[in-house]
PDB file of N, CA and C in Angstrom:
ATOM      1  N   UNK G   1      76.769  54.824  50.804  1.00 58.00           N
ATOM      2  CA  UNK G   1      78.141  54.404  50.639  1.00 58.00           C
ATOM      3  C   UNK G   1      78.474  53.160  51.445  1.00 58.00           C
ATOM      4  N   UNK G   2      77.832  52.920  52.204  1.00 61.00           N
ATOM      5  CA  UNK G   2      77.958  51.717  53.620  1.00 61.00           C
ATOM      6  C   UNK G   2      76.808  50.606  53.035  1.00 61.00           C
ATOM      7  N   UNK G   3      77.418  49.763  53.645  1.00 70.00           N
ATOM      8  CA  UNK G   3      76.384  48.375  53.246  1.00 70.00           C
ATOM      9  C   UNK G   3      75.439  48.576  54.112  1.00 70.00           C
ATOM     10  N   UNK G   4      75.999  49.128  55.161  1.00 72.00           N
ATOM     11  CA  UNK G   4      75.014  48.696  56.493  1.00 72.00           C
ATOM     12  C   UNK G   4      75.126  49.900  57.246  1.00 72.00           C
ATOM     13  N   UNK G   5      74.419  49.903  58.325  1.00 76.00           N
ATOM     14  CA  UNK G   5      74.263  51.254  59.082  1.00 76.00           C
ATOM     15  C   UNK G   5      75.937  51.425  59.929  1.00 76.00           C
ATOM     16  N   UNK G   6      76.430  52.486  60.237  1.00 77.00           N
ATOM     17  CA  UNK G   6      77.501  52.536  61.006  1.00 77.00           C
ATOM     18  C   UNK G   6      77.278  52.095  62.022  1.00 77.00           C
ATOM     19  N   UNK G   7      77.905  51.450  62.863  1.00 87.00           N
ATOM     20  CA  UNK G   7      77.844  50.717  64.563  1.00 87.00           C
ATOM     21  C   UNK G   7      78.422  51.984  65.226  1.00 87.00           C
ATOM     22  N   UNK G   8      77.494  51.586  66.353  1.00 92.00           N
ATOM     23  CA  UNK G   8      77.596  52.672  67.359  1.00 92.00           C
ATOM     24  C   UNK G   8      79.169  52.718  67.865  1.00 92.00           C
ATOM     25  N   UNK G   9      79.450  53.996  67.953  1.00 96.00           N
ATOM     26  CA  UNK G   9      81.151  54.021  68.640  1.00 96.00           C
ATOM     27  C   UNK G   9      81.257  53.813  70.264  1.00 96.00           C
ATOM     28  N   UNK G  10      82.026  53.513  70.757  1.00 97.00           N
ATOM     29  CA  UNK G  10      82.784  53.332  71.335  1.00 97.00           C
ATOM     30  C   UNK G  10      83.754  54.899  72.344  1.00 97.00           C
ATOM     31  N   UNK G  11      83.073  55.336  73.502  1.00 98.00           N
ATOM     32  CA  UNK G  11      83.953  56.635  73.759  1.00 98.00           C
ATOM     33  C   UNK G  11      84.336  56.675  75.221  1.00 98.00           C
ATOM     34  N   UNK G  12      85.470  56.889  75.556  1.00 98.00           N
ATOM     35  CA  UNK G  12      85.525  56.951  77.085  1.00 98.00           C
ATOM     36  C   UNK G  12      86.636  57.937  77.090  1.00 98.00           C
ATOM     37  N   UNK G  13      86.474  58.756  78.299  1.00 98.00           N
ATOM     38  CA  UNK G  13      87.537  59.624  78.618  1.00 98.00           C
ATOM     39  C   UNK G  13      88.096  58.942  80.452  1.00 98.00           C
ATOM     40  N   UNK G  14      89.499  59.869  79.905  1.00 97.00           N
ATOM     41  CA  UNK G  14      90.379  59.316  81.456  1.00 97.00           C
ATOM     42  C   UNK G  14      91.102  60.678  81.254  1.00 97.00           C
ATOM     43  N   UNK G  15      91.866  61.289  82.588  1.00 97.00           N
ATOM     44  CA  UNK G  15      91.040  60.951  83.560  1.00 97.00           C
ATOM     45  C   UNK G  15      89.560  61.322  83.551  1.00 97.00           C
ATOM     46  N   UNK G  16      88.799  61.196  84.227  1.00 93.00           N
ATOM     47  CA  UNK G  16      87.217  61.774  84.642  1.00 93.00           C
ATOM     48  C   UNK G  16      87.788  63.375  84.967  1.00 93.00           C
ATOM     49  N   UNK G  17      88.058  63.717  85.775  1.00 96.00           N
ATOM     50  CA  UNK G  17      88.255  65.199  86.292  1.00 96.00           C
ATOM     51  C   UNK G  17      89.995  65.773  86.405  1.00 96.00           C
ATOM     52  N   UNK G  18      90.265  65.701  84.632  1.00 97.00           N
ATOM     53  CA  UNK G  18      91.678  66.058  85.005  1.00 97.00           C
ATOM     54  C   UNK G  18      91.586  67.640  85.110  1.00 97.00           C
ATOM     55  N   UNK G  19      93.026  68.163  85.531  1.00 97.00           N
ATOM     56  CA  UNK G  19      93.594  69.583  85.935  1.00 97.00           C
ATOM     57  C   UNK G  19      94.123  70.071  84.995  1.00 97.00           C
ATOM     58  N   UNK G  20      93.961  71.597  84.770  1.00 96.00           N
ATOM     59  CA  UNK G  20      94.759  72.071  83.766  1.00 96.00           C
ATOM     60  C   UNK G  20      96.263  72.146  83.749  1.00 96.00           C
ATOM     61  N   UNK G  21      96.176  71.924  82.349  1.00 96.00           N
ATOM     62  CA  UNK G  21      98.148  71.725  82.453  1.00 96.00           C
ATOM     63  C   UNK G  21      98.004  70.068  82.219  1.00 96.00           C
ATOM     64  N   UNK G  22      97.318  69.233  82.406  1.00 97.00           N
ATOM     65  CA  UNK G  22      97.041  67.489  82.243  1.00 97.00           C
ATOM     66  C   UNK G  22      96.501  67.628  80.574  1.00 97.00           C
ATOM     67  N   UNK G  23      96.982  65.932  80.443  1.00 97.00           N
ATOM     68  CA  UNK G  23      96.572  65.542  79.297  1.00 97.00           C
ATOM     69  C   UNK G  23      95.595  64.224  79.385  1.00 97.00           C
ATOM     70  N   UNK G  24      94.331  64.921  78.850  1.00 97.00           N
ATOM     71  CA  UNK G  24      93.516  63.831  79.114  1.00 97.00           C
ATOM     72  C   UNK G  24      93.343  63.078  78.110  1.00 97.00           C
ATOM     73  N   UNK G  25      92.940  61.841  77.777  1.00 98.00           N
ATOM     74  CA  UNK G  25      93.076  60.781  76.503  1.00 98.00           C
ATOM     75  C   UNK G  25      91.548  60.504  76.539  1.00 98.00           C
ATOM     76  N   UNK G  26      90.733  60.475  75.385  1.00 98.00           N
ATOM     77  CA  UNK G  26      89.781  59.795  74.782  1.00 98.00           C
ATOM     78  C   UNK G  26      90.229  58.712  74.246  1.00 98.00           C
ATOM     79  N   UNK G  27      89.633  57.994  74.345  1.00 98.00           N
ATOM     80  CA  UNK G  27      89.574  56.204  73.502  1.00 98.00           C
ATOM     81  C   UNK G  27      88.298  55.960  72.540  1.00 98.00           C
ATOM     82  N   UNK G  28      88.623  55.985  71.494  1.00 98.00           N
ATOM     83  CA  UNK G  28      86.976  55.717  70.989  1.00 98.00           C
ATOM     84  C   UNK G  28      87.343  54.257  70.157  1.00 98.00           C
ATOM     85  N   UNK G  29      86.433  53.520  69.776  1.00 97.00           N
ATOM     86  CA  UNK G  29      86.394  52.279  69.029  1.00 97.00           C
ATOM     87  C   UNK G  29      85.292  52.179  68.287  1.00 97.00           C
ATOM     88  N   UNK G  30      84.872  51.353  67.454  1.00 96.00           N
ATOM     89  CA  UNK G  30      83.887  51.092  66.860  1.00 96.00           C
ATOM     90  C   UNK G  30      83.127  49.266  66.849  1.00 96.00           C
ATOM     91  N   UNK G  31      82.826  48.583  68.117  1.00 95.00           N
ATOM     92  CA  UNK G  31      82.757  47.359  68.658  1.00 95.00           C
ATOM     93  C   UNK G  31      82.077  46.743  67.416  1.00 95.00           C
ATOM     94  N   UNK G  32      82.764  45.604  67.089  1.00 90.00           N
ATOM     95  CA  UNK G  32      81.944  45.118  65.861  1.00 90.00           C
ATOM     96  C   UNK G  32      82.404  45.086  64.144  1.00 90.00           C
ATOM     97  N   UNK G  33      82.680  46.513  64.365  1.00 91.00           N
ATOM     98  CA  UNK G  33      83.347  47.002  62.534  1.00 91.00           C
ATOM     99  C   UNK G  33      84.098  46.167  62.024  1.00 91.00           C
ATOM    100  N   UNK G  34      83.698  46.055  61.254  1.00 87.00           N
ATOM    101  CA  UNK G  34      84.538  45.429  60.200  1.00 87.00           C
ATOM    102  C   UNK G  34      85.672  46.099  59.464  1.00 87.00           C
ATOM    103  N   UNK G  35      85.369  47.291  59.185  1.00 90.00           N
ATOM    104  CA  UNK G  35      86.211  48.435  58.632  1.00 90.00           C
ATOM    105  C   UNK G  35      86.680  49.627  59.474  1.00 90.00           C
ATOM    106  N   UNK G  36      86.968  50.419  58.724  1.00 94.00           N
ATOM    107  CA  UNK G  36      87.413  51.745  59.710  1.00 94.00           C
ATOM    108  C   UNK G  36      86.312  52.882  59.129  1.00 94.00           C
ATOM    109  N   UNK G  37      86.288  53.607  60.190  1.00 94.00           N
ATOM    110  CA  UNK G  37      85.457  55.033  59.879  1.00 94.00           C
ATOM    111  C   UNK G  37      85.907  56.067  60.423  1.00 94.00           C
ATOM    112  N   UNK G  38      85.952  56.913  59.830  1.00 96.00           N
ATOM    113  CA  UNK G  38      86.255  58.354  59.954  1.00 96.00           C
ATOM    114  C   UNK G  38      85.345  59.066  60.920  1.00 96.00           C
ATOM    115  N   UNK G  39      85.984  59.897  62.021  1.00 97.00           N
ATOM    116  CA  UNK G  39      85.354  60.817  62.589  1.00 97.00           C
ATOM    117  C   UNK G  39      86.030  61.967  63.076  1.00 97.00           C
ATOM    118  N   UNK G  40      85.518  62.941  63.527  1.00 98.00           N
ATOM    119  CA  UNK G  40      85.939  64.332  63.523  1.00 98.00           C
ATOM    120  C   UNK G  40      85.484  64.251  65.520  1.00 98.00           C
ATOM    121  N   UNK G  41      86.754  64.508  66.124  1.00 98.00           N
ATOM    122  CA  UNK G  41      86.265  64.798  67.900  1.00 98.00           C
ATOM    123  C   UNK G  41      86.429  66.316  67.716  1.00 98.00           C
ATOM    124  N   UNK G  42      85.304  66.666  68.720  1.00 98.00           N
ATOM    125  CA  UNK G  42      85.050  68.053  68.857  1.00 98.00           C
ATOM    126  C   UNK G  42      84.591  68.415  70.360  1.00 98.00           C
ATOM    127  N   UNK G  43      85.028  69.077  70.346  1.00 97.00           N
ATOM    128  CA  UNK G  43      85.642  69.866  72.115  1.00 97.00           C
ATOM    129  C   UNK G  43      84.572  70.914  72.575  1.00 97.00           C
ATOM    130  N   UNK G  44      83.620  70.951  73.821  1.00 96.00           N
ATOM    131  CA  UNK G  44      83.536  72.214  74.053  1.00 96.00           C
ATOM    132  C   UNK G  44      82.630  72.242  75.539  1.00 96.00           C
ATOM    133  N   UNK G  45      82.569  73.592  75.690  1.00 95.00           N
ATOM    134  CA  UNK G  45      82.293  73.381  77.374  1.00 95.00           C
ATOM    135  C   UNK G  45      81.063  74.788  77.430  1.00 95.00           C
ATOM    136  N   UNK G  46      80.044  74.378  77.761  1.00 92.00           N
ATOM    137  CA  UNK G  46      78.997  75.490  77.610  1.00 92.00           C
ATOM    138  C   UNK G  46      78.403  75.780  76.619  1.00 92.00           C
ATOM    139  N   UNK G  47      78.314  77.040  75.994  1.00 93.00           N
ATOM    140  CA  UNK G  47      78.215  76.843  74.660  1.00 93.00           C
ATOM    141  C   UNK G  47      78.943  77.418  73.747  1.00 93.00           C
ATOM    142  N   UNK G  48      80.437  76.998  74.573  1.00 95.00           N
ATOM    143  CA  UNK G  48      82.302  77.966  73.601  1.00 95.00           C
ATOM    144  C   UNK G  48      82.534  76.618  73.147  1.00 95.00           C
ATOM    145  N   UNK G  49      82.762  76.452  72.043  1.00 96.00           N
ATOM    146  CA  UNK G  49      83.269  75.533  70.863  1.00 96.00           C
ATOM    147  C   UNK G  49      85.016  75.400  71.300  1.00 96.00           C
ATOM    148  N   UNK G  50      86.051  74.666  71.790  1.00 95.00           N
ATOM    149  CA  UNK G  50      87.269  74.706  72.235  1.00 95.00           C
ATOM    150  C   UNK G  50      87.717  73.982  70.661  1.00 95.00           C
ATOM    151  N   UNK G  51      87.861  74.699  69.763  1.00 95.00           N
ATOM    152  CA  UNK G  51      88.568  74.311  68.498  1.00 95.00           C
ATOM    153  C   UNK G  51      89.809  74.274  68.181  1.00 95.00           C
ATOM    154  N   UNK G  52      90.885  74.416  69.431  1.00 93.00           N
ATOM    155  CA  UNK G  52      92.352  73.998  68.955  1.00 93.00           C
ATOM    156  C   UNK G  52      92.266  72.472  69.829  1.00 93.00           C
ATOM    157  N   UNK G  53      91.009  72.020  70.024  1.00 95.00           N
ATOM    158  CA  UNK G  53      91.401  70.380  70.645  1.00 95.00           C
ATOM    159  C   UNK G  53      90.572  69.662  69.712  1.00 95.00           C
ATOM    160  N   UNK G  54      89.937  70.321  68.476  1.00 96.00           N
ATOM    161  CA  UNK G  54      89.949  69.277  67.586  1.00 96.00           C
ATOM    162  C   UNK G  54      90.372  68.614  66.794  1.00 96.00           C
ATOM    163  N   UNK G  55      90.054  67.145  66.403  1.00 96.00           N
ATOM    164  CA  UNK G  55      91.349  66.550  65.726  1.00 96.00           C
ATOM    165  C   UNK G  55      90.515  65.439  64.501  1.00 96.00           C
ATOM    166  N   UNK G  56      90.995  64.823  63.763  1.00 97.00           N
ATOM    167  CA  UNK G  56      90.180  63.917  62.437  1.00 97.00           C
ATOM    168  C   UNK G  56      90.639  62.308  63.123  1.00 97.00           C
ATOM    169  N   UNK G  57      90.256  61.519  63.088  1.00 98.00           N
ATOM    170  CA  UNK G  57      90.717  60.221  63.168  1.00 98.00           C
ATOM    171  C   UNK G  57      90.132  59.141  62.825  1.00 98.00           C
ATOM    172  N   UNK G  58      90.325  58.225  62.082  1.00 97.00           N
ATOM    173  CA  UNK G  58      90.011  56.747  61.800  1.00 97.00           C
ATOM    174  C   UNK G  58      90.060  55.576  62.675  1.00 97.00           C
ATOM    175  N   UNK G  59      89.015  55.159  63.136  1.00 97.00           N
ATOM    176  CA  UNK G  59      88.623  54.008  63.809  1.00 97.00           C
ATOM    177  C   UNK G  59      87.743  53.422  63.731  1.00 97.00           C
ATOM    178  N   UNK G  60      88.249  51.974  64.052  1.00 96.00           N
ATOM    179  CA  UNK G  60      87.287  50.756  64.112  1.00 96.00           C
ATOM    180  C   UNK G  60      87.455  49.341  65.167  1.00 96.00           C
ATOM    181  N   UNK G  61      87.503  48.847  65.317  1.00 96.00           N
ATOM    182  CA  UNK G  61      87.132  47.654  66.364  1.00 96.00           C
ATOM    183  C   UNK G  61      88.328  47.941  67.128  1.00 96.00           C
ATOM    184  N   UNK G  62      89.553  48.352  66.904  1.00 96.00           N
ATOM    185  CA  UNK G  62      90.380  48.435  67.800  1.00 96.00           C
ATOM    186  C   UNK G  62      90.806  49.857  68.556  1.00 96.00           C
ATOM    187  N   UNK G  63      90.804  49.956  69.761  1.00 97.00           N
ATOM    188  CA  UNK G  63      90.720  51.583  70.255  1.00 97.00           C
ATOM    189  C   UNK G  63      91.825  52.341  69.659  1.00 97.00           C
ATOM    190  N   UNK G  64      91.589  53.430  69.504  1.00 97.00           N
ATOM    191  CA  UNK G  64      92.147  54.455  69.590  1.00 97.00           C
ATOM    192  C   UNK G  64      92.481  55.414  70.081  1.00 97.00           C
ATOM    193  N   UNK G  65      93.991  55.924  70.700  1.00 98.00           N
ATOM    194  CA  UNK G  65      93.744  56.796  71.873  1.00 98.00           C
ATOM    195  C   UNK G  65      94.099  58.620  71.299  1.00 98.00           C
ATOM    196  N   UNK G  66      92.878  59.198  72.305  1.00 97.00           N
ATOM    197  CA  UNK G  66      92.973  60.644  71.147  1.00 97.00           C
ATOM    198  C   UNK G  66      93.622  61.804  72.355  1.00 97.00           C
ATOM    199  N   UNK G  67      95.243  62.026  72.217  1.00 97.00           N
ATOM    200  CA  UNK G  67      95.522  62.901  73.211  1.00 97.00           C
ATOM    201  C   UNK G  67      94.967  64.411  73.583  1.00 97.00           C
ATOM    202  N   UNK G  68      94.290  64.881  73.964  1.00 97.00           N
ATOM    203  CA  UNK G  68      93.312  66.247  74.864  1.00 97.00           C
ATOM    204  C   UNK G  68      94.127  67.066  75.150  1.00 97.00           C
ATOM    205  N   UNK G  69      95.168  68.084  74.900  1.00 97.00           N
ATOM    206  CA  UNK G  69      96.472  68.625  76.110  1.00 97.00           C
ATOM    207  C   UNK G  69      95.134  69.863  76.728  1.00 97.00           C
ATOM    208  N   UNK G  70      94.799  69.695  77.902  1.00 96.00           N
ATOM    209  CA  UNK G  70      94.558  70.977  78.291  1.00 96.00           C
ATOM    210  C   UNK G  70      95.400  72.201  78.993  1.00 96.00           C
ATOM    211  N   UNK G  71      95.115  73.121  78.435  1.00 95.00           N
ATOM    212  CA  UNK G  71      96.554  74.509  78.856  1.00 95.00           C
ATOM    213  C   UNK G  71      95.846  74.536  80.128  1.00 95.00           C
ATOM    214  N   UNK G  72      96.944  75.408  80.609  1.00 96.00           N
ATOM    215  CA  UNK G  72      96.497  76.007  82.178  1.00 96.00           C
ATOM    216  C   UNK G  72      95.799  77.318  81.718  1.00 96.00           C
ATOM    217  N   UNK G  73      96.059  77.650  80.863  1.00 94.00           N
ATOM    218  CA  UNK G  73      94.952  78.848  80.595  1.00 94.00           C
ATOM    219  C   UNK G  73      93.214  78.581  80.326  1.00 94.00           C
ATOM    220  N   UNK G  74      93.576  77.241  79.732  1.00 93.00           N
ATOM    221  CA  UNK G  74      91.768  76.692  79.277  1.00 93.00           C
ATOM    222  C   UNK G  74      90.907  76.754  80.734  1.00 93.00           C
ATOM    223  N   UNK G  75      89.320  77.277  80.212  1.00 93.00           N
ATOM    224  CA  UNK G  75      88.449  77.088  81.343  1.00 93.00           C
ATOM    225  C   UNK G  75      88.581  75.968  82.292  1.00 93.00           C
ATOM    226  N   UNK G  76      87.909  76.173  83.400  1.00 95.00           N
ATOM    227  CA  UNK G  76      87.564  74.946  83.799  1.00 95.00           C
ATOM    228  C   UNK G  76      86.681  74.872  84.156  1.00 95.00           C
ATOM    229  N   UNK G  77      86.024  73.589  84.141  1.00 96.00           N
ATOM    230  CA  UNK G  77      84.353  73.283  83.597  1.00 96.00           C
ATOM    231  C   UNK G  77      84.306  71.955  83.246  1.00 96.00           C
ATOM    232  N   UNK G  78      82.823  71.421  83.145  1.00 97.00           N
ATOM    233  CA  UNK G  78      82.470  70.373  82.016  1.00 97.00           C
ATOM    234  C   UNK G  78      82.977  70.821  80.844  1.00 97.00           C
ATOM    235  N   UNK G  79      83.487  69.749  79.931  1.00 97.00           N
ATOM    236  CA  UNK G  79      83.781  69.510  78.700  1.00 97.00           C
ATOM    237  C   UNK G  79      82.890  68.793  78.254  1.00 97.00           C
ATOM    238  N   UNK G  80      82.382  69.007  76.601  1.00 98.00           N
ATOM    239  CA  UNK G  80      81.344  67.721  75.948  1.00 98.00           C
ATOM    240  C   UNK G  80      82.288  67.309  75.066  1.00 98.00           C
ATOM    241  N   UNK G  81      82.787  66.498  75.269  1.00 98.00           N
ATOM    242  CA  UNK G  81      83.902  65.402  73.960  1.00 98.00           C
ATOM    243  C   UNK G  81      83.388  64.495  73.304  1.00 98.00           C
ATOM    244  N   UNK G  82      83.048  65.364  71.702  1.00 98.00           N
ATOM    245  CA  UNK G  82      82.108  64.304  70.572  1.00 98.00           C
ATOM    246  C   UNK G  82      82.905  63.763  69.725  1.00 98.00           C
ATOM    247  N   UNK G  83      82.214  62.102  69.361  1.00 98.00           N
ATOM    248  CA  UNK G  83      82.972  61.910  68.072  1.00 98.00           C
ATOM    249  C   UNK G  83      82.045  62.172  67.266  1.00 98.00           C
ATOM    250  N   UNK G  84      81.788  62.593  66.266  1.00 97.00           N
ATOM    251  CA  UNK G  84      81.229  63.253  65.046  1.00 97.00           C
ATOM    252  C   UNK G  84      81.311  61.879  64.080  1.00 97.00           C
ATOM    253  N   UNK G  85      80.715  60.939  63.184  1.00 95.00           N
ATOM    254  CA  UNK G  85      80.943  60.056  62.335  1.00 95.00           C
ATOM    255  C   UNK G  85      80.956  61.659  61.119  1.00 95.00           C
ATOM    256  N   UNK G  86      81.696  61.347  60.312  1.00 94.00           N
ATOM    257  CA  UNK G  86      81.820  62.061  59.273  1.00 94.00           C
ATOM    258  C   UNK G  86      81.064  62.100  57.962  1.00 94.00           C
ATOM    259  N   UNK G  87      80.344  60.426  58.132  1.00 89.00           N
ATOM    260  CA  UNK G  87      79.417  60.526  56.679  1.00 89.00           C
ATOM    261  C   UNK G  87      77.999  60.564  56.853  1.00 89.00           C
ATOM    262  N   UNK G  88      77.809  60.331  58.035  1.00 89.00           N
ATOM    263  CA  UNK G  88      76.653  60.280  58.545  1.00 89.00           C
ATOM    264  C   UNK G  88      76.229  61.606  59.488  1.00 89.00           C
ATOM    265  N   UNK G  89      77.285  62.260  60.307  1.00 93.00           N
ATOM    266  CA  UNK G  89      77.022  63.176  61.258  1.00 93.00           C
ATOM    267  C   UNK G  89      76.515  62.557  62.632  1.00 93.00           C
ATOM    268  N   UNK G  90      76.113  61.173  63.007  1.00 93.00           N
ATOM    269  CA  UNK G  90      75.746  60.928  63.870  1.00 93.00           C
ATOM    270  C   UNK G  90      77.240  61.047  64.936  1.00 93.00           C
ATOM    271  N   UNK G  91      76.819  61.330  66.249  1.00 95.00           N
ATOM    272  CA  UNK G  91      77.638  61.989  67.470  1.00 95.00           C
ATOM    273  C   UNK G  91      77.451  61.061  68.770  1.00 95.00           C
ATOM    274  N   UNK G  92      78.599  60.621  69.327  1.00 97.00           N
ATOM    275  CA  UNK G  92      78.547  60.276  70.613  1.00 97.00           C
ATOM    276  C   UNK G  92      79.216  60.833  71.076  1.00 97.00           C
ATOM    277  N   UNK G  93      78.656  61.419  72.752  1.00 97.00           N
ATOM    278  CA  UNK G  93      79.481  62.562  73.230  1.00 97.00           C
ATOM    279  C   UNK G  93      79.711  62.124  74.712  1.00 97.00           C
ATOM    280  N   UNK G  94      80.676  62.411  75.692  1.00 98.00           N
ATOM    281  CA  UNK G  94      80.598  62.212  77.075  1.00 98.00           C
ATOM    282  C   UNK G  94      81.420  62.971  77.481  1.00 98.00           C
ATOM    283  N   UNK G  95      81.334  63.279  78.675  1.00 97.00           N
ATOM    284  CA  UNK G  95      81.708  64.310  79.723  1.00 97.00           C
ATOM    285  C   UNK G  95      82.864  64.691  80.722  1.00 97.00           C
ATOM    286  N   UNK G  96      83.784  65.264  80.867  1.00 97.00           N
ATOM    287  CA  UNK G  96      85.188  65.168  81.840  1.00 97.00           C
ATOM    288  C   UNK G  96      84.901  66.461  82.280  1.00 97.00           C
ATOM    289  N   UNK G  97      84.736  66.609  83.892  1.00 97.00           N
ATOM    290  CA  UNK G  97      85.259  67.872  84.600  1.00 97.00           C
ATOM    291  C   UNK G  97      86.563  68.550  84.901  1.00 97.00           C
ATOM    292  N   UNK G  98      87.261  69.406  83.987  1.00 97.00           N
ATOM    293  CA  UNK G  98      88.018  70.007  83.956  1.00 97.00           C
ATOM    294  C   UNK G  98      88.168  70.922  85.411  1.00 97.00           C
ATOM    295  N   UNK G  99      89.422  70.736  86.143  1.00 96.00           N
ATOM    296  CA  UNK G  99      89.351  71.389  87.214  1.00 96.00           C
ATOM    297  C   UNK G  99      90.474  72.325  87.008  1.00 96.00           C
TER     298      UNK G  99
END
């Protein structure tokens, strides 16, 4: 469906070690794109899948910011926060310590 291979995304989380009850923001981009692409972020810490913090979003060269609310009830722990490309399945994932 793509002319060309998808460009690698773009992912950063802030804060690094937020607290529950905080809202942490992912930024993802796609450096380069020409277009937009679809991806699916997906949440999880160990090996529990946190599926009310997933969300669908479209991006490309310009960031996008993806709001995180963590409850005060959610674990605390490492989080793995992926973007999922949607046509491809390829995943970039990085890390926030939930305190």
């Amino acid at each position: 469906l793509c002319r060309s291979a998808v460009p690698q995304p773009k992912l950063t989380l802030t804060p690094a070690a937020p607290r529950r009850g905080e809202v942490a923001t992912a930024t993802l981009s796609v450096p380069g794109a020409e277009g937009l692409y679809a991806y699916r972020i997906r949440v999880k810490t160990g090996d529990r899948q946190l599926d009310w913090l997933d969300q669908n979003v479209v991006a490309g060269a310009e960031p996008v910011d993806i709001h995180l609310p963590i409850a005060f009830n959610d674990p605390a722990g490492t989080y793995q926060v992926s973007a999922v490309e949607l046509f491809t399945g390829a995943a970039t994932t990085q890390s926030i310590a939930v305190q």
